[in-house]
Backbone as a ProteinNet text record, in pm:
[ID]
protein_1_A
[PRIMARY]
MSDRDDDDRGAPSGGGRERRYYSRPRTCQFCSDHEIKIYYRNTQLLSSFVNREGKIRPRRQTGTCAKHQRAIAVAVKRARHMALLQFAGEALN
[TERTIARY]
-1077	-974.8	-993.8	-957.1	-968.5	-838.5	-847.7	-729	-635.6	-691.8	-609.6	-545.1	-427.8	-363.4	-421.1	-432	-485.2	-384.8	-258	-153.7	-159.6	-207.8	-198.6	-334.5	-429.4	-562.2	-562.5	-494.2	-497.6	-391.6	-303.8	-193.4	-241.9	-194.4	-233.3	-171.5	-236.5	-183.4	-56.4	34.7	160.1	273.9	243.7	347.1	409.9	387.8	447.6	349.9	400.4	313.4	253.5	137.3	74.8	148.7	166.8	234.8	137.4	183	103	149.8	57.4	89.5	142.7	264.6	324.2	353.1	281.8	306.1	418.8	494.5	601.7	541.7	600.1	544.2	556.6	448.1	446.4	470.9	529.7	550	453.4	411.8	317.7	389.4	331	395.4	392.1	297.5	288.3	387.2	419.9	521.6	662.3	683.5	817.5	847.1	745.6	764.5	674.4	733.7	657.1	610.5	653.7	611.7	469.3	424.1	289.5	189.7	94.6	-8	-141.8	-219.2	-353.4	-448	-506.8	-594.8	-712.5	-831.6	-951.8	-960.3	-888.2	-891.1	-794.9	-707.2	-613.5	-682.6	-769.5	-851.1	-769.5	-659.8	-574.8	-515.5	-471.3	-417.4	-527.8	-640.9	-749.3	-813.6	-814.7	-877.4	-800	-673.2	-597.1	-633.5	-702.8	-745.2	-892.3	-954.7	-1095.8	-1102.9	-1178.7	-1188	-1294.7	-1319.7	-1411.9	-1554.4	-1592.7	-1729.1	-1746.5	-1638.5	-1646	-1617.8	-1577.6	-1548.7	-1403.6	-1379	-1242.5	-1168.6	-1051.2	-973.4	-915.8	-909.2	-860.1	-708	-662.4	-519.3	-435.7	-487.7	-408	-381.7	-464	-441.4	-353.1	-370.5	-296.8	-162.3	-149.1	-22.8	-3.6	-107.3	-95	-107.2	-54.8	-67.1	-206.2	-241.2	-375.7	-403.3	-302.8	-319.7	-353.4	-279.1	-300.8	-422.4	-459.5	-579.8	-703.8	-703.2	-815	-820.1	-703.4	-699.3	-747.1	-713.5	-759.6	-911.1	-966	-1110.9	-1183.8	-1131.1	-1193	-1184.3	-1069.1	-1050.6	-1139.9	-1155.5	-1242.9	-1386.8	-1428.8	-1566.2	-1591	-1492.8	-1506.5	-1513.6	-1429.4	-1429	-1560.8	-1618.2	-1748.6	-1856.1	-1851.3	-1951	-1941.7	-1821.4	-1801.5	-1814.2	-1853.3	-1874.3	-1745.7	-1631.5	-1506	-1480.7	-1535.9	-1531.2	-1674.1	-1692	-1824.7	-1852.7	-1979.6	-2018.2	-2015.3	-2069.8	-2068.4	-1971	-1928.7	-1835	-1904.5	-1882.3	-1943	-2092.7	-2167.6	-2311.7	-2342.2	-2436.5	-2475.9	-2577.4	-2553.8	-2646.6	-2736.8
-4743.4	-4663.6	-4664.8	-4554.5	-4546.6	-4586.9	-4611.9	-4651.8	-4534.4	-4410.9	-4292.3	-4241.7	-4186.9	-4121.3	-3982.3	-3934.4	-3800.7	-3691.7	-3727.1	-3627.1	-3565.1	-3637.4	-3586.1	-3544.5	-3507.6	-3472.7	-3347.2	-3242.6	-3117.2	-3104	-3201.7	-3190.9	-3217.7	-3141	-3166.8	-3295.6	-3357.4	-3481.4	-3452.4	-3544.1	-3526.1	-3489.4	-3453.7	-3428.2	-3290.8	-3212.4	-3079.5	-2970.2	-2852.3	-2738.2	-2685.1	-2624.1	-2563.6	-2435.1	-2410.5	-2289.4	-2173.9	-2062	-1941.4	-1860	-1784.9	-1703.1	-1569.4	-1536.5	-1407.3	-1336.9	-1229.7	-1155.7	-1056.1	-1033.7	-936.7	-796.6	-705	-570.2	-501.9	-443.5	-375.9	-227.5	-168.1	-23.9	42.7	159.6	234.6	278.5	245.7	281	431.1	501.2	645.8	719.5	660.9	721	696.9	580.6	549.4	618.3	637.9	703.7	826.6	943.1	1067.4	1117.2	1051.2	1090.5	1044.1	938	886.5	975.2	1028.6	1115	1043.9	1059.2	1002.5	1106.4	1073.2	1165.9	1086.7	1142	1066.2	1032.9	1102.7	1072.1	960	922.5	813.6	680.8	636.6	517.6	389.1	389.1	269.2	242.8	346.9	332	296.3	364.5	343.1	206.2	151.3	20.9	-90.3	-68.9	-169.8	-170	-67.2	-59.2	-92.7	-141.5	-180.8	-326.6	-408.4	-549.8	-574.1	-699.5	-732.7	-689.1	-689	-648.8	-498.3	-423.8	-278.7	-217.2	-298.4	-247	-201.4	-101.4	-52	-152.5	-194	-293.2	-231.2	-305.3	-250.6	-233.4	-160.7	-130.7	-255.6	-353.6	-474.7	-552.6	-533.1	-599.3	-517.2	-385.9	-302	-256.4	-247.6	-205.8	-55.8	21.8	167.4	215.3	332.1	390.1	451.5	490.3	541.7	671.4	756.5	884.6	864.9	777.9	756.5	667.7	580.4	500.8	590.5	693.8	789.7	866.9	904.2	975.8	886.6	758.5	664.5	650.9	641.9	628	749.4	868.1	990	992.8	954.6	955.8	852.8	735.1	633.1	680.9	743.3	793.9	905.7	990.7	1096	1037.1	938.2	874.6	801.3	741.9	677.8	780.9	892.5	996.7	1056.8	1066.8	1120.5	1011.8	891	776	730.8	748.8	697.1	554.9	522.3	387.4	340.6	209.3	155.4	150.1	169.3	153.6	7	-77.9	-222	-283.6	-404.4	-472.4	-531.4	-658.7	-726.3	-742	-759.7	-778.5	-909.9	-904.1	-1024.5	-1102.2	-1230.4	-1314.3	-1391.4
2185.8	2123.3	1971.9	1909	1764.4	1698.3	1568	1492.1	1467.3	1468.6	1440.7	1568.8	1554.5	1668.5	1684.6	1805.4	1831.1	1797.7	1781.2	1759.7	1620.6	1518.1	1382	1325.6	1408.1	1359	1273.4	1312.3	1238.6	1131.7	1120.9	1026.1	884.1	785.4	647	596.7	501.3	446.2	367.4	369.1	297.6	390.5	513.8	611.3	606.2	501.3	491.5	528	542.6	570.4	441.9	454.6	337.5	302.8	174.1	129.9	127.3	168.9	161.3	42.3	-14.7	-130.7	-83.3	-122.3	-92	-224.5	-248.1	-371.3	-347.8	-450.3	-436.1	-435.1	-362.7	-357.9	-493.7	-537.1	-666.1	-645.3	-744.1	-738.1	-833.5	-798.6	-881.4	-1008.8	-1123.3	-1250.2	-1274.6	-1213.5	-1231.8	-1141.5	-1025.9	-938.3	-992.5	-1052.3	-1103	-1235.8	-1318.3	-1447.8	-1452.4	-1433.7	-1426.2	-1563.5	-1669.5	-1803.9	-1835.9	-1768	-1792.6	-1719.8	-1793.9	-1735.8	-1740.5	-1634.6	-1629.7	-1687.3	-1802.7	-1871.8	-1924.7	-1915.6	-1950.8	-2098.8	-2184	-2326.9	-2365.6	-2275.8	-2301.8	-2269.8	-2359.9	-2334.8	-2337.7	-2409.4	-2413.1	-2274.8	-2207.3	-2072.8	-1974.3	-1983.3	-1887.4	-1901.8	-2021.9	-2041	-1970.5	-1941.8	-1867.4	-1719.3	-1672.4	-1532.4	-1515.7	-1622.4	-1618.4	-1660.3	-1584.2	-1618.7	-1725.3	-1758.7	-1867.7	-1838.6	-1712.1	-1676.8	-1674.1	-1688.8	-1688.1	-1552.7	-1456.1	-1322.4	-1314.4	-1232.5	-1212.1	-1124	-1168	-1093.4	-966.5	-857	-730.2	-728.2	-628.9	-614	-598.4	-527	-502.4	-630.3	-732.8	-861.2	-953.1	-952.1	-1045.9	-991.6	-860	-800.6	-794.8	-816.4	-809.5	-665.6	-638.4	-505.5	-490.8	-368.9	-341.3	-416.9	-424.7	-493.3	-641.1	-707.2	-849.3	-875.9	-780.4	-797.3	-797.1	-712.3	-711.6	-843.2	-895.1	-1023	-1137.8	-1132.7	-1234.8	-1228.8	-1108.7	-1092.5	-1149.5	-1123.4	-1176.3	-1328.5	-1383.2	-1528.3	-1597.3	-1536.9	-1594.5	-1593.1	-1484.4	-1475.5	-1576.5	-1597.7	-1699.2	-1839.3	-1865.3	-1997.1	-2022.6	-1920.2	-1935.5	-1966	-1896.7	-1916.8	-2057.2	-2110	-2244.8	-2352	-2312.1	-2400.6	-2469.5	-2403.4	-2455.8	-2406.1	-2288.2	-2233.4	-2208.1	-2212.2	-2186.1	-2036	-1999	-1859.9	-1820.4	-1904.3	-1881.5	-1979.7	-1946.3	-2033.4	-2153.7	-2177.6	-2292.3	-2269.4	-2376.4	-2366.6	-2295.9	-2202.3	-2130.3	-2212.7	-2228.2	-2306.8	-2215.3
[MASK]
+++++++++++++++++++++++++++++++++++++++++++++++++++++++++++++++++++++++++++++++++++++++++++++

């Protein structure tokens, strides 16, 4: 026989259950405020949807709806093509 009981093999240490992360549901800022327009020349707005590496941030991070996420992607790509936004983020050393 072993020193350990077979009943507590899968239980986490500390006796409590592990907490799961539940994020609160986000609302799309473009659906809630109709005054904000997605336009490729508005680089200040678009830069908040692009991370440091230059990639477009996903919906689960930004909280936008699918319709406006597609519009953001198109606007970011247009701004990159017109050289208003960088294709890559910071220079890699």
